[in-house]
Coordinates of C-alpha atoms in Angstrom, one line a residue:
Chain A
X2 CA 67.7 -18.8 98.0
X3 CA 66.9 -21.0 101.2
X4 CA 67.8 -18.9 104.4
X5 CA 68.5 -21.5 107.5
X6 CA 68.8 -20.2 111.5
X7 CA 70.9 -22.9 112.8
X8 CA 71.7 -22.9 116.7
X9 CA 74.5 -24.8 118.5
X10 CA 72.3 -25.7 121.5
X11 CA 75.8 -27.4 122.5
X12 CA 79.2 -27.4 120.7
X13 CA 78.1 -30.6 118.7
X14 CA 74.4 -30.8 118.4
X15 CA 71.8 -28.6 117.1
X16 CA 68.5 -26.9 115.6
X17 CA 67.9 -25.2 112.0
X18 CA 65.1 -23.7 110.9
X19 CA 64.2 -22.2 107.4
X20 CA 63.8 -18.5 107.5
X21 CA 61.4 -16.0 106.0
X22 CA 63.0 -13.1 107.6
X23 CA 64.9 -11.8 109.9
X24 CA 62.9 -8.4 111.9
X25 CA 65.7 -7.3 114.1
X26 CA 69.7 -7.9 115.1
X27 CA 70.5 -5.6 117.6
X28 CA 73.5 -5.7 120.0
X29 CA 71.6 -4.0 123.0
X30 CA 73.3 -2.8 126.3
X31 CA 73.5 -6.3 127.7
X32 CA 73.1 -8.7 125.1
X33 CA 72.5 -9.9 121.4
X34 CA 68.8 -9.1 120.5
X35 CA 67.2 -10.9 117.2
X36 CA 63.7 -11.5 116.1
X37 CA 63.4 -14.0 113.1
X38 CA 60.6 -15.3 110.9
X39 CA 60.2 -19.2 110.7
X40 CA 58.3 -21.3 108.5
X41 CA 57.5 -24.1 111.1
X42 CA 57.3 -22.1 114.4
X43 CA 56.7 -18.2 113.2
X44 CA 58.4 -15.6 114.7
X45 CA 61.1 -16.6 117.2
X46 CA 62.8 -14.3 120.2
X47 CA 66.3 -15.1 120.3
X48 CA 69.1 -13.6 122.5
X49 CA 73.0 -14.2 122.3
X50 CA 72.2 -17.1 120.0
X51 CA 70.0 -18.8 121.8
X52 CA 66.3 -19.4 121.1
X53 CA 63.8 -17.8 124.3
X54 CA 60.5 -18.3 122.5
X55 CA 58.6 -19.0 119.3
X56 CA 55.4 -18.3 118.6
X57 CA 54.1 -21.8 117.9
X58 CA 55.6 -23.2 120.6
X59 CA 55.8 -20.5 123.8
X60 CA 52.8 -21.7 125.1
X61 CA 54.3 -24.4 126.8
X62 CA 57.2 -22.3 128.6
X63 CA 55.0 -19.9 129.3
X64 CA 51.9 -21.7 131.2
X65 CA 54.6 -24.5 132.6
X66 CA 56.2 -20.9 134.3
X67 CA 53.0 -19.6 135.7
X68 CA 50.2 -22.3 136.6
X69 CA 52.0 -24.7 139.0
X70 CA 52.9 -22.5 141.1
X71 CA 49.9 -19.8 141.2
X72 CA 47.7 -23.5 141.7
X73 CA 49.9 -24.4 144.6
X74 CA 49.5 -20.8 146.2
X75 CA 46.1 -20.4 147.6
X76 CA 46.2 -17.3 147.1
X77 CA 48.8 -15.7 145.2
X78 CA 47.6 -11.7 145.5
X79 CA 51.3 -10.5 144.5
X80 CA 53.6 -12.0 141.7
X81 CA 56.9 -10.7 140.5
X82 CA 58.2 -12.0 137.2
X83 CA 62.4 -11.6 137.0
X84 CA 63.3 -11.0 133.1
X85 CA 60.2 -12.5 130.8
X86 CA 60.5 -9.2 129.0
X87 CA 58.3 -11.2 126.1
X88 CA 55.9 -10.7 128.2
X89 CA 54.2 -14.2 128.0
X90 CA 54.5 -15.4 131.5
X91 CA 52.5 -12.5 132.6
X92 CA 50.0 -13.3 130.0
X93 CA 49.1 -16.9 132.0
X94 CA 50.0 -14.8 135.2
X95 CA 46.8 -12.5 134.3
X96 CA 44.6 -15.9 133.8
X97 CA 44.3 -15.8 137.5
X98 CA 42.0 -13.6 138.5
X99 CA 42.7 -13.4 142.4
X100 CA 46.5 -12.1 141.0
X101 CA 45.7 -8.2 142.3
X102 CA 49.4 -7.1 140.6
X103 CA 51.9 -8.9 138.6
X104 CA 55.3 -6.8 138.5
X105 CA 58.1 -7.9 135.4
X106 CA 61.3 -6.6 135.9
X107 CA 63.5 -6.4 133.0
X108 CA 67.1 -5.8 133.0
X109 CA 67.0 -5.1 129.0
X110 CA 64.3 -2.8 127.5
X111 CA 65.0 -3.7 124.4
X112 CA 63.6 -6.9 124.7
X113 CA 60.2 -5.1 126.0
X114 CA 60.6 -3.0 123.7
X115 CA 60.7 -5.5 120.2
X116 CA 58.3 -7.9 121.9
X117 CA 55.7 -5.3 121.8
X118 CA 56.3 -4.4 118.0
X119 CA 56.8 -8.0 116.7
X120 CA 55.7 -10.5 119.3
X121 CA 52.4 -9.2 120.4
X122 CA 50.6 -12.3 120.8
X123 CA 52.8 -12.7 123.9
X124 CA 53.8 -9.3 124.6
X125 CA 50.0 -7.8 124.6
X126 CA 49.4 -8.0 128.4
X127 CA 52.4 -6.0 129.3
X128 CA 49.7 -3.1 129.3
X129 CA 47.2 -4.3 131.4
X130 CA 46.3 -2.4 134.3
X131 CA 47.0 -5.0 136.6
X132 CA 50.7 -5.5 135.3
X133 CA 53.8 -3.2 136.2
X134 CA 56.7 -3.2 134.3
X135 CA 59.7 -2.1 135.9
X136 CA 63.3 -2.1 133.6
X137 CA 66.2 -3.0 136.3
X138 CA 68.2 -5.5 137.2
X139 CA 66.1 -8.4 139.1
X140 CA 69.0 -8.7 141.7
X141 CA 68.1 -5.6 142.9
X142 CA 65.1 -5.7 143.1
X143 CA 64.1 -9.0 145.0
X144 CA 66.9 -6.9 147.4
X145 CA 64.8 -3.9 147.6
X146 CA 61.9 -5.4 148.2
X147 CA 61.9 -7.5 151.5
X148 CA 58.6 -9.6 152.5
X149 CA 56.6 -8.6 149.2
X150 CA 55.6 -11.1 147.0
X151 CA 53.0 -14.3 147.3
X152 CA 54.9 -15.6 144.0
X153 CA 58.1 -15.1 142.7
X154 CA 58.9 -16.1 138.5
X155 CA 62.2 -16.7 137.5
X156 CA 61.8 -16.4 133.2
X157 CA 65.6 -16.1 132.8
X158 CA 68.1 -16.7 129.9
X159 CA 70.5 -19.6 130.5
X160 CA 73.4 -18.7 132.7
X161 CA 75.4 -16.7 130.3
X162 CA 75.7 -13.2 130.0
X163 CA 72.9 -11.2 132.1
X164 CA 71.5 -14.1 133.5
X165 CA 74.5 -15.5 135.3
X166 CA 74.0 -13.8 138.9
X167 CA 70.3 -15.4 138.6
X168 CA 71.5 -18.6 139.3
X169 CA 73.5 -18.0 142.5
X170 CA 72.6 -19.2 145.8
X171 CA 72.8 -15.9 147.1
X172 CA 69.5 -14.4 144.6
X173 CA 67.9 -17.7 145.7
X174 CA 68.4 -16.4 149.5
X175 CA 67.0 -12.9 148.3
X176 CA 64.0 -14.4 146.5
X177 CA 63.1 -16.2 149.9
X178 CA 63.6 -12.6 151.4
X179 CA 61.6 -10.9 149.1
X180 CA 58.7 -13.5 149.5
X181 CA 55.8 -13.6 152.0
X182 CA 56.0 -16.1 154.7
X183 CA 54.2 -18.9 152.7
X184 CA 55.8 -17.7 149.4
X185 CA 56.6 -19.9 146.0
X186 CA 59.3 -19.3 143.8
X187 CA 59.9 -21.0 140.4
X188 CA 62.8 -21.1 138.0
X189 CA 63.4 -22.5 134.7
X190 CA 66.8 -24.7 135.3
X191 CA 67.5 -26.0 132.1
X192 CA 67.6 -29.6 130.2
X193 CA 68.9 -32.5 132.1
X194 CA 70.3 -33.7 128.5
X195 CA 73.3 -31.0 127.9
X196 CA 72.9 -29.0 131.6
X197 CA 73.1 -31.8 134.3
X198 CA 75.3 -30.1 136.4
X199 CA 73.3 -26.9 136.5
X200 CA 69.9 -28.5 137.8
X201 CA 71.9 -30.6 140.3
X202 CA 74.1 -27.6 141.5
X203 CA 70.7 -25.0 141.6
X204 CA 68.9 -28.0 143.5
X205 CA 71.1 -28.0 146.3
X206 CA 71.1 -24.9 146.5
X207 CA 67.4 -24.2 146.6
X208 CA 67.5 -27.0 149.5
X209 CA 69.5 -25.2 151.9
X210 CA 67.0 -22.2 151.8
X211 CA 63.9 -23.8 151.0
X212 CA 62.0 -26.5 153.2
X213 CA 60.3 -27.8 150.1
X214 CA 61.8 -28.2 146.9
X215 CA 60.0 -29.8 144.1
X216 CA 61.2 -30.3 140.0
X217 CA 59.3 -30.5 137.1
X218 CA 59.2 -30.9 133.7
X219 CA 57.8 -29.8 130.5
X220 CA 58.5 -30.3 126.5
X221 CA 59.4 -27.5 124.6
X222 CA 60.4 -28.2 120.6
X223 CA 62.7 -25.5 119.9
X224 CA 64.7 -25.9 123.6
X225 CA 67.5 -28.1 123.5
X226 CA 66.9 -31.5 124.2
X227 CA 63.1 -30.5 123.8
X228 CA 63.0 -31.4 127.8
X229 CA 62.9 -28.4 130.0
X230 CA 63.2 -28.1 133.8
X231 CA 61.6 -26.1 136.7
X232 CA 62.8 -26.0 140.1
X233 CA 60.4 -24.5 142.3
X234 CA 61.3 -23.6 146.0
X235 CA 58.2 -23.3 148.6
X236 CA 58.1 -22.1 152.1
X237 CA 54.7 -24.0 152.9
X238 CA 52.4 -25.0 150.2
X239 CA 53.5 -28.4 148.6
X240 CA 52.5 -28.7 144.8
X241 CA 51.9 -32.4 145.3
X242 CA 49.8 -31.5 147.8
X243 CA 47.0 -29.6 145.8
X244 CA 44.0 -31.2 145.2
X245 CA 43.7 -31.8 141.8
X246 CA 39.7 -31.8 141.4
X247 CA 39.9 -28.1 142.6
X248 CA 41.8 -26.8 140.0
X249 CA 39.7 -24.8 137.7
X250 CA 40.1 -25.6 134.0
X251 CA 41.3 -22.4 132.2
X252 CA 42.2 -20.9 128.7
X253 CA 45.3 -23.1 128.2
X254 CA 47.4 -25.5 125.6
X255 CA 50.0 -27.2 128.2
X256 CA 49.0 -26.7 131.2
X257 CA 45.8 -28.9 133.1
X258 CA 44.7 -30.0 136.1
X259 CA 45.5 -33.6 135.3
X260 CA 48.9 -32.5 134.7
X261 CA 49.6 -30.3 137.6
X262 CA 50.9 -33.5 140.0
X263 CA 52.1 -35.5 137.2
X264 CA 55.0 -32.9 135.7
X265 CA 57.0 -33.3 138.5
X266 CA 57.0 -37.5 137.8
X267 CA 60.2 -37.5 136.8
X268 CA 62.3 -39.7 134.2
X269 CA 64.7 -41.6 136.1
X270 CA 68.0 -39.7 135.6
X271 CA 66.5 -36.7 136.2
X272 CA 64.6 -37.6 139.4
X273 CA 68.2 -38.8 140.4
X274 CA 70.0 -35.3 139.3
X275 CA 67.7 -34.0 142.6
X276 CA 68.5 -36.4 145.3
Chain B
X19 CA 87.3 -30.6 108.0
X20 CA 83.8 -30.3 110.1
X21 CA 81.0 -32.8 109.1
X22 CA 77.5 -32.3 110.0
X23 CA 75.0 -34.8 109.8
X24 CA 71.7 -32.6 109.3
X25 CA 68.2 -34.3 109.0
X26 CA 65.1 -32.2 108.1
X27 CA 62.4 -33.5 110.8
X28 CA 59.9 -31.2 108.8
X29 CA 60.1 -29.5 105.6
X30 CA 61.7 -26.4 107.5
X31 CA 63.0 -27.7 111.0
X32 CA 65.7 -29.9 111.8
X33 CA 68.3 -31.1 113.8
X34 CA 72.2 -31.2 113.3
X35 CA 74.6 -33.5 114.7
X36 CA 78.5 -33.2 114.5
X37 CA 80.2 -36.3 113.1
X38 CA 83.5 -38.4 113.7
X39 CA 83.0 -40.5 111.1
X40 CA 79.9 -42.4 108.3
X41 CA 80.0 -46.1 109.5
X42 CA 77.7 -47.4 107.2
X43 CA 75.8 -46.3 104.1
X44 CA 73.7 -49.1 102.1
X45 CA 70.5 -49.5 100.3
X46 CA 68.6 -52.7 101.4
X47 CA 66.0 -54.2 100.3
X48 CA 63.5 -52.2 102.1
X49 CA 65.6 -48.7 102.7
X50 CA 68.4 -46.7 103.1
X51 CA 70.3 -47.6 106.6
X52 CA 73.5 -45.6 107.8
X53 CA 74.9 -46.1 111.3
X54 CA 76.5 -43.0 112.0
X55 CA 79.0 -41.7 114.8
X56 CA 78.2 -38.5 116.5
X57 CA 79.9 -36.8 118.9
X58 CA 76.5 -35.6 120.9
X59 CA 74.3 -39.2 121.0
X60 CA 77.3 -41.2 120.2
X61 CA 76.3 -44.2 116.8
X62 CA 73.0 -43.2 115.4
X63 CA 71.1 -45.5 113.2
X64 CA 69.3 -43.6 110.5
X65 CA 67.1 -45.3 108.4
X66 CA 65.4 -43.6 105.6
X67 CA 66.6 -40.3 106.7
X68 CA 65.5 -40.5 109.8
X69 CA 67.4 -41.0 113.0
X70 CA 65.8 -44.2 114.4
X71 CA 68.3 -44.7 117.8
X72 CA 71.4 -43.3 119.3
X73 CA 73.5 -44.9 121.6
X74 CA 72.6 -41.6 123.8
X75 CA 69.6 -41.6 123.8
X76 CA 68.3 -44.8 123.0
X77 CA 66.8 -45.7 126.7
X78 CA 64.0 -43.5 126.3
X79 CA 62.0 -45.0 123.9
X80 CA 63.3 -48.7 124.6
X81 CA 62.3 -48.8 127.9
X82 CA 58.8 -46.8 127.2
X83 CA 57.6 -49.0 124.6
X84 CA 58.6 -52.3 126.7
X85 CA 57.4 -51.6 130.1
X86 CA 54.4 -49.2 131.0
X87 CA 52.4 -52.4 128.9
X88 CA 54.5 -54.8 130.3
X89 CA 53.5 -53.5 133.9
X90 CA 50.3 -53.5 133.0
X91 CA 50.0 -57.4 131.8
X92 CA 50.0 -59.3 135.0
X93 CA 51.5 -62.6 133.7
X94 CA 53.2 -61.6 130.2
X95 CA 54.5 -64.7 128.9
X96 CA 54.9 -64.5 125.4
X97 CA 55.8 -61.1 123.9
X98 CA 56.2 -60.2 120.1
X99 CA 58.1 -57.1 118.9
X100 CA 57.2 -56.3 115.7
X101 CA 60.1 -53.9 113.8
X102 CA 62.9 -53.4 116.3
X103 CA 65.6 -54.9 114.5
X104 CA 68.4 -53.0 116.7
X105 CA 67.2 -55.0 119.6
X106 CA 66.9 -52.3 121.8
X107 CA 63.4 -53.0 122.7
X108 CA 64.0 -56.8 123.1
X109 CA 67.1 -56.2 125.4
X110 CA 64.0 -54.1 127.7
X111 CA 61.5 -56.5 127.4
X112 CA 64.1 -59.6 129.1
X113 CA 64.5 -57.3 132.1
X114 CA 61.1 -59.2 132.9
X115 CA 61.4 -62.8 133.8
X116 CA 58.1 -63.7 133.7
X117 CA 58.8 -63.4 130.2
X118 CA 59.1 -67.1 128.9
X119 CA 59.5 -65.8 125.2
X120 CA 60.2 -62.8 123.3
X121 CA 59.8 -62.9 119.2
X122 CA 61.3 -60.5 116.9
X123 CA 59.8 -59.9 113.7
X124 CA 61.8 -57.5 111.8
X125 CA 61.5 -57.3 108.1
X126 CA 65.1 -55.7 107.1
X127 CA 67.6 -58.2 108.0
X128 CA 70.3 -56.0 107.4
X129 CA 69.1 -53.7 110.4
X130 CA 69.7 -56.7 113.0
X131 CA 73.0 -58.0 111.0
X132 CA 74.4 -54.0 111.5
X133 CA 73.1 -53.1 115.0
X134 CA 74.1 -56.6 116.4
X135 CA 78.0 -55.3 114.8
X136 CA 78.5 -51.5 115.4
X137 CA 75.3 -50.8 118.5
X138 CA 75.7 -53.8 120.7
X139 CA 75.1 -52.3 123.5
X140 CA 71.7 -51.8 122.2
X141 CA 71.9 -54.7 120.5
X142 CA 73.6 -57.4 122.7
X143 CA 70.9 -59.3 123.8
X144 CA 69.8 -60.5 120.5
X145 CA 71.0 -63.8 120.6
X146 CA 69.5 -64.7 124.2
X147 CA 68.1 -68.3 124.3
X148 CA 64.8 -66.4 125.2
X149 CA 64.4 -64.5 122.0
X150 CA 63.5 -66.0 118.8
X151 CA 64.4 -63.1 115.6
X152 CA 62.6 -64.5 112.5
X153 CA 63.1 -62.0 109.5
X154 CA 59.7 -61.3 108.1
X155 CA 56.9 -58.9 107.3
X156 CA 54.5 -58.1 110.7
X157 CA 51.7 -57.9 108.9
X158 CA 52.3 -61.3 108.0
X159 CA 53.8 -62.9 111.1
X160 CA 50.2 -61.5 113.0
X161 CA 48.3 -62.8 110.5
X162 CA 49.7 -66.3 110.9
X163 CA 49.8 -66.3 114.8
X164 CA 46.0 -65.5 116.4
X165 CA 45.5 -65.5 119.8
X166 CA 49.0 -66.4 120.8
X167 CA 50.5 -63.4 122.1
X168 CA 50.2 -61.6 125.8
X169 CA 51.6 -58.6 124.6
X170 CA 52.8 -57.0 121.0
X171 CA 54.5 -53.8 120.6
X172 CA 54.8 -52.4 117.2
X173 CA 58.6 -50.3 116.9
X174 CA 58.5 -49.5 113.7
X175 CA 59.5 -46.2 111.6
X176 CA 57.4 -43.2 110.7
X177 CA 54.4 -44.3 108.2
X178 CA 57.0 -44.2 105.0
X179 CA 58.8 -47.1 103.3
X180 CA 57.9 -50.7 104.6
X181 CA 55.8 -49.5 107.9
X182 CA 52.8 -47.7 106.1
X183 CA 51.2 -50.5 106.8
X184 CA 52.0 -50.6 110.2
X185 CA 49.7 -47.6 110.9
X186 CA 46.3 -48.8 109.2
X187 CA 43.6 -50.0 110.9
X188 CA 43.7 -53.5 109.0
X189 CA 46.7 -54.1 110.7
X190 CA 45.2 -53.2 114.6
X191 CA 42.8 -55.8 113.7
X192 CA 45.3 -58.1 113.1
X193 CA 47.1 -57.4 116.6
X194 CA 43.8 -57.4 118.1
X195 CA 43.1 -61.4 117.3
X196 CA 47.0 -62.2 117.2
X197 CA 46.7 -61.1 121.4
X198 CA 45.3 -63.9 123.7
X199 CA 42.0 -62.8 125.6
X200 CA 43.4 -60.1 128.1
X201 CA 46.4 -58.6 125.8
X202 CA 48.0 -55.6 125.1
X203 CA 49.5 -54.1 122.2
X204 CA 51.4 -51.0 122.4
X205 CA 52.8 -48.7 119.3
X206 CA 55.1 -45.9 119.0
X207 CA 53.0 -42.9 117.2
X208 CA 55.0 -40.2 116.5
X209 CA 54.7 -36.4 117.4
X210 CA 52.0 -34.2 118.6
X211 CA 53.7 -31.0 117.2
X212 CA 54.5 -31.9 113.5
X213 CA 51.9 -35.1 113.2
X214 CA 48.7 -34.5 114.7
X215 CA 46.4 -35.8 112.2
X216 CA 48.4 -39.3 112.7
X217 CA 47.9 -39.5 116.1
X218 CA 44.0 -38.7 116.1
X219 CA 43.7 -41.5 113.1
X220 CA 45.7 -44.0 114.6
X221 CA 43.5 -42.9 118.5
X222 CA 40.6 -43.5 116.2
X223 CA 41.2 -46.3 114.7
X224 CA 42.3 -48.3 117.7
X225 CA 39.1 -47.0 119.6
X226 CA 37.3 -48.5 117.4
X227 CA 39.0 -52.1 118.3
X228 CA 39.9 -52.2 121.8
X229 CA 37.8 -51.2 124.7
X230 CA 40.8 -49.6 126.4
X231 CA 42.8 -47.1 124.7
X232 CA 45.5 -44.9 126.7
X233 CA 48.1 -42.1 124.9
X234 CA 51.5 -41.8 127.0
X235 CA 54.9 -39.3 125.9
X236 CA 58.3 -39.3 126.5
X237 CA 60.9 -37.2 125.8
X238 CA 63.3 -38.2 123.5
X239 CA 65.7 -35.3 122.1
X240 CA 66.9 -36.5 118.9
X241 CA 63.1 -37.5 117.3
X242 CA 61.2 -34.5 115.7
X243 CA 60.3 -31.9 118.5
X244 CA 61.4 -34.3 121.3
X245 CA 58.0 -35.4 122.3
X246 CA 57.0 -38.6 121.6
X247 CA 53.5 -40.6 121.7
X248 CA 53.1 -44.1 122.3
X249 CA 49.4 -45.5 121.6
X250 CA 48.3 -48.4 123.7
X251 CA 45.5 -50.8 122.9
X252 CA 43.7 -52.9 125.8
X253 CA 41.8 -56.5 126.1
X254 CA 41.5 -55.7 129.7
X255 CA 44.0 -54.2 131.7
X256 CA 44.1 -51.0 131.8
X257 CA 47.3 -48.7 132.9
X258 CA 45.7 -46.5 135.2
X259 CA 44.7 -49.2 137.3
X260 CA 47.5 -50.8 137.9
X261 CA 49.3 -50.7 141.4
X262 CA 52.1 -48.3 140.8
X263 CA 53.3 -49.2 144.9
X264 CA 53.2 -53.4 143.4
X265 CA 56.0 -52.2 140.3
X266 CA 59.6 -53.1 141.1
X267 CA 62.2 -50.7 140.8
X268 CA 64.4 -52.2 137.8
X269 CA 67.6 -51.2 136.2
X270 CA 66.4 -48.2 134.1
X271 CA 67.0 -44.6 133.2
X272 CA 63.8 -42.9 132.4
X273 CA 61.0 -45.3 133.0
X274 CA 60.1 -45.5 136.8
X275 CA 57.3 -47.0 139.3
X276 CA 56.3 -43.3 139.9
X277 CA 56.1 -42.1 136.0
X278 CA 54.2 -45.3 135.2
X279 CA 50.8 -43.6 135.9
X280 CA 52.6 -40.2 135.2
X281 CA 53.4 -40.6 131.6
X282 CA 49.8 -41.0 130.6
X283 CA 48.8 -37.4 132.0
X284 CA 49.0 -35.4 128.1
X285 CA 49.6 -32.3 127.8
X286 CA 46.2 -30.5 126.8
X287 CA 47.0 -30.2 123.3
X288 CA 48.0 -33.8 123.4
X289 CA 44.7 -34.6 125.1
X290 CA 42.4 -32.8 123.3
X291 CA 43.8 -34.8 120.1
X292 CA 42.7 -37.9 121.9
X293 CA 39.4 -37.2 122.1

């Protein structure tokens, strides 16, 4: 018997994947929760039906979240990740050594909670001394917590369920709030195949509240249209500003210095999404 | 009644496109060809199983095989297109009019008779007086034709059926004394996530020909994992010298002056297969 995961990444197009296994289907407090073995990409994250990360693959979400922005900060002491509950982002957030405390805040324990059992390639930093993990809704927290952070990491679901108040202009206004004076954010915003209107909505958005506003992209297999989107939002420090030659290379698959300025050269239609 | 067009990009991975309707389905001489209409990417041509273009998508990989090498020529007059029978390529290649001539060589007539019918739009420019399409093996055509072309680009399919031999090292020789003194060829090379080992022969192989060898990507959603590598060979010229401020902006949706330079910076995976 062949066992297939097949996802609608939109109402006419999608992935399948043959199965192993499937760990885990739980319907947690705020969402649909399943872990599943793959043959071509291992063991894959996925919540209300859509795929967050793969083992073979969640390098690239994962460094694309982190290094950009922590490269463009001189000197990014205090980072808050909002959702990553795999833990992966603050894996590459650890890489950085001046990072003195990286703070995840989950809104879903569960997802914590199985990444540590089944996914702990990604989840195993979640541990680490420098790393405190707080369950609560993000929202609330970037409210809490004026004038805080050097770096703020937006490792959200798409905009359904949970995740739909993290793409409002009013958690964008909170995240500058919650950030230092020369503070980064970054957010994953989706494919400019299937989600045009999202990145173009979310980048005038981020305009009104930050003075610079930069896109870029990365490839990621099991996402749909395999091109991903980040908008990051910056109240002084210009990515395409960073000199290049001082990047230090590190532990990564993805991410380099070479690539830091080109990622946000983008294709054509999607440079003109953020006009 | 739902139909699902559903093509296994690996053993266990695939994608899954909803149809309207199965335009064509015919055995050719050379292999099987179905033009397909989805309701995602619009007419698909599939050729052995594999989707070759989409009326969707198809701007991606026309305009990144035809113009980083075309930008990087300075006086391209005579261009050959080996494979491309759907014209897609050709129709990219005319957007330069230093261009004096543009040859086709496409082995499966019946790919030019069907895309010219149901993908004109891909298609159209075909019969322009500056295209000659001669119906022919390559290998062949390259053999017979040395040192008369500024530029070749091979768009072939993956290394089964009739363009194995479109990936061997006999045949880079071949382009390499088929190309006037300061040519360029260029050739699509597959994936980096599911093909490795063909991209590190093919780098190898080529560096063993031309002095200048340079690996771009682009993203194209319905080829296996999304990310595609194009190989370029060099006489000369090399692309990251060129003057991206000196590049016209043309009519095109993904390629642009600023990703010119852009598309060449790999991820590290990529990069470290290049090696």
């Amino acid at each position: 018997m062949e066992l297939w995961y097949t996802e609608k990444q939109t109402e006419q197009f999608g992935i399948t994947a043959k199965i192993r296994e499937t760990l885990v289907t739980e319907k947690t407090d705020f969402q649909d929760l399943a872990i599943i073995d793959t043959l071509e990409f291992g063991r894959m994250l996925v919540l209300d039906g859509m795929v967050m990360t793969t083992v073979k693959d969640e390098f690239v979400y994962h460094e694309m979240v982190a290094h950009p922005a922590l490269y463009t900060h001189p000197n990014p002491k205090h980072v808050l990740v909002v959702g990553g509950g795999d833990g992966g982002v603050i894996r590459e957030v650890l890489k950085h050594p001046e990072v003195e405390k990286a703070v995840l805040v989950e809104i879903d324990g569960k997802v914590i909670e199985y990444s540590k059992k089944y996914l702990p390639e990604i989840a195993g930093e979640l541990d680490n001394p420098r790393v405190e993990v707080i369950v609560n809704d993000g929202y609330m927290h970037i409210h809490d917590h004026k004038n805080t952070y050097d770096v703020i990491m937006v490792d959200s679901t798409e905009p359904v369920g949970p995740a739909v108040e993290l793409f409002s202009k009013g958690f964008y206004q909170g995240i500058y709030e919650s950030l230092k004076e020369d503070g980064i954010f970054v957010a994953q915003t989706d494919n400019p195949w299937f989600k045009a209107d999202l990145i173009q909505s979310v980048n005038r958005d981020v305009k009104e509240i930050f003075p610079i506003v930069r896109v870029y992209c990365a490839n990621i297999p099991t996402y749909p249209s395999g091109l991903w989107t980040f908008t990051m939002g910056s109240k002084k420090h210009d990515p395409l500003q960073v000199d290049e030659t001082k990047i230090p290379e590190i532990n990564t698959k993805y991410y380099s210095p070479r690539l830091h300025k080109a990622a946000f050269a983008l294709p054509k239609f999607v440079e003109d999404l953020c006009k």
